[in-house]
Amino acid sequence: MSALAKMASNRLFWPVVMLLVLFAINLVAFPGFFEITVRDGQLFGSLIDILRNGAPTLIIAVGMTLVIATRGIDLSVGAVAAISGAVACSIILGSPAPGSLATVAVAITVALLISLVLGVWNGFLVAALGIQPIIATLILMTAGRGVAMLITEGQILTVNSPPFKFLGSGFWFGIPVAVIIAAVVFGLAALITRRTALGMFIESVGINPEASRQAGVRARGLLFAVYTFCALCAAIAGLILTANTAAADANNTGLFIELDAILAVVIGGTSLAGGRYSLLGTLVGALVIQTLVTTVYTVGIPPIATMVFKAAVVTIVCLLQSPTTAEALSGFRRRLAVRSGKGVAAS
Amino acid sequence: MKKLIGIAATGAMLLALTGCATSGNAASDGPKPLDELVVGFAQVGAESGWRTANTKDIQASFEEAGIELKFSDAQQKQENQIKAIRSYIQQQVDVIAFSPVVETGWDAVLNEAKAAGIPVVLTDRAVDSQDDSLYVSFLGSDFVAEGEKAGQWVLDEYADSSESVKIIQLEGTTGAAPAIDRAEGFAEVIAENPNLEVVASQTGDFTRAGGKQVTEALLKSNPDVDLIYAHNDDMGLGAIEAIEAAGMEPGVDIKIVTVDAVKDGMQALADGKINFIVECSPLLGKQLVDIVKQINDGEAPEKRIITEETTFTQEEAIEALPTRQY
């Protein structure tokens, strides 16, 4: 009993339960849900799709976790994703050899470098000018999509470049490349922030910037670093999203992905008030969101009701995680226990 | 940008002044020679390849007919479009044509045009107004008919089939007029054959990524699907990727029918990956010129004119592709 209570008090408990419930719903609607087969040397199955389609959201959510831990937020990730996709595709289209590895390498490098500039811009607004993060990143969120539109001249750029496409829909040792990239980003972020004191510094800036400054933590540099890292994550995700369909669509690439990423972080138990964060929680959160999308398709929820269904699931997760509800629930349980205890004594 | 608008406004005023000086013989007495006609066109913007083709075709058609066309781009903003229409009214153009950015909020400016005695033609999109005397004609596609054409092909293709045919529908953005109408027209036609069954219908938001993700998931739960009907080419192109990833051959193992006929879609049709495309044509310049001529001759054009649209099979796509404008 106490072991179970201990587990339930873990902040990962309810998100994981939710994920399992969603899996169960899928399994009922579609018995082959857990089947993973090898087709042409590639893993193939619903779970693989969830991992692959969830990869961009996860990558952005990793960056977002660190930003949120500093008591910030980055709304511009969707726009940055659109810009990086647009830049890469226009470079590939403009080169004489769109299929060559060198062209694709140049395109990816330039797209990532531009994202670094965009991240430094966000960091500058937040750390140097002291603008509230939600406002500072709102600027790039609105302007960025316009920039992406300018780059693509308002058209959908279709590229025919196998090496670029590999990024989005390719496989490496049977595993989708997008999943490998997400795993690397996740692993690096975890390693750098958790195996060094960096993660603790980020948390301290989020909890009390002034106290951490007096304790010798360089908050400004740290903020620059997290916003730049977040933009880099957004650009990587943007490249994967664009490569997935081999087309840069400035209007739609990464549209509303900032909300998915923030949601993944919140479901994972990291507070928007900053401070303690959990990358593992973010991973579970991103999986919950992507599984939710797949569930809508496999169960066949009509498109008109999709938003309501998603809202209901998210509300349940948030309610279960809230300390107030937990308190109320445990109070209820205690009363129940007392009552049944009395019943036993009386008999 | 402001400077440009300023220059345009000054130009408009100058033109209005000269217009006043020469407007002795008003338009109402008999047709004008074509080279004296002036038409103002207020375009939505340049948001897609479809729209760019629409603009180019209208400009080219008026040039060919020898009618002067004043063109403005509203960059997807209603207030810009209203400004443009007001300036056309001041310039006393003979006909105003425009594609409304949104459906509502046009009554005031259209009443001004009516008061000035300038006929208004809507192209491509309709306005939502109680008063249909505000415009003389609406020229645009019939989305229900597009759905019906797609349905008809499916009906003919599986006319001899005695087995059940499983269909997945990729819907456009939930609530958008083309999505609702294309679904309606399709459903009505395929109802004739009880073997045709839509097993799943989900929205792909008119995007490639949406079409791909939905198809991926639906192919897992419905692996024996025979046909995919997508409300636009982009979602169909996404579906192709998903089908290929599942180790099947698009256009053969699973047939695909889409609507739009943009270049990428036509290429896929010519490559045999799509089986049939219903055109939703942006090339309505010629028909617009005809309407303008009719108005000039004092005739009343039809209130609702449907864009001349065709359909494409794979063979027709190969033929049409080299001269495709968009």
PDB file of N, CA and C in Angstrom, chain A residues 24 41 59 83 121 128 143 170 186 195 206 251 303:
ATOM      1  N   ALA A  24      -4.365   1.507 -24.052  1.00  0.00           N
ATOM      2  CA  ALA A  24      -5.426   0.502 -23.894  1.00  0.00           C
ATOM      3  C   ALA A  24      -6.606   0.822 -24.810  1.00  0.00           C
ATOM      4  N   GLY A  41      13.440  -4.286 -43.892  1.00  0.00           N
ATOM      5  CA  GLY A  41      14.512  -3.929 -42.962  1.00  0.00           C
ATOM      6  C   GLY A  41      14.198  -2.715 -42.109  1.00  0.00           C
ATOM      7  N   ILE A  59      11.515  17.169 -29.483  1.00  0.00           N
ATOM      8  CA  ILE A  59      12.745  17.957 -29.589  1.00  0.00           C
ATOM      9  C   ILE A  59      12.487  19.393 -29.116  1.00  0.00           C
ATOM     10  N   ILE A  83      10.884  28.874 -40.445  1.00  0.00           N
ATOM     11  CA  ILE A  83      11.995  29.571 -41.107  1.00  0.00           C
ATOM     12  C   ILE A  83      13.077  28.577 -41.499  1.00  0.00           C
ATOM     13  N   TRP A 121      18.605  36.495 -30.514  1.00  0.00           N
ATOM     14  CA  TRP A 121      17.671  37.636 -30.519  1.00  0.00           C
ATOM     15  C   TRP A 121      16.667  37.510 -29.369  1.00  0.00           C
ATOM     16  N   ALA A 128      18.877  40.776 -21.836  1.00  0.00           N
ATOM     17  CA  ALA A 128      19.535  42.080 -21.846  1.00  0.00           C
ATOM     18  C   ALA A 128      18.535  43.218 -21.668  1.00  0.00           C
ATOM     19  N   ALA A 143       6.282  37.705 -36.354  1.00  0.00           N
ATOM     20  CA  ALA A 143       7.118  38.183 -37.452  1.00  0.00           C
ATOM     21  C   ALA A 143       7.775  37.015 -38.183  1.00  0.00           C
ATOM     22  N   GLY A 170      13.504   8.786 -43.372  1.00  0.00           N
ATOM     23  CA  GLY A 170      14.482   7.725 -43.566  1.00  0.00           C
ATOM     24  C   GLY A 170      14.611   6.824 -42.351  1.00  0.00           C
ATOM     25  N   PHE A 186      17.606  14.651 -26.803  1.00  0.00           N
ATOM     26  CA  PHE A 186      17.132  14.399 -25.441  1.00  0.00           C
ATOM     27  C   PHE A 186      18.299  13.959 -24.548  1.00  0.00           C
ATOM     28  N   ARG A 195      24.273  15.950 -15.550  1.00  0.00           N
ATOM     29  CA  ARG A 195      25.561  15.403 -15.100  1.00  0.00           C
ATOM     30  C   ARG A 195      26.493  16.534 -14.683  1.00  0.00           C
ATOM     31  N   GLY A 206      15.349  30.141 -12.188  1.00  0.00           N
ATOM     32  CA  GLY A 206      13.896  30.111 -12.281  1.00  0.00           C
ATOM     33  C   GLY A 206      13.219  30.355 -10.945  1.00  0.00           C
ATOM     34  N   ASN A 251       3.198  28.498 -44.254  1.00  0.00           N
ATOM     35  CA  ASN A 251       1.964  28.739 -43.508  1.00  0.00           C
ATOM     36  C   ASN A 251       1.722  27.690 -42.444  1.00  0.00           C
ATOM     37  N   PRO A 303     -13.978  14.545 -36.800  1.00  0.00           N
ATOM     38  CA  PRO A 303     -13.134  15.735 -36.703  1.00  0.00           C
ATOM     39  C   PRO A 303     -13.775  16.883 -35.921  1.00  0.00           C
TER      40      PRO A 303
END
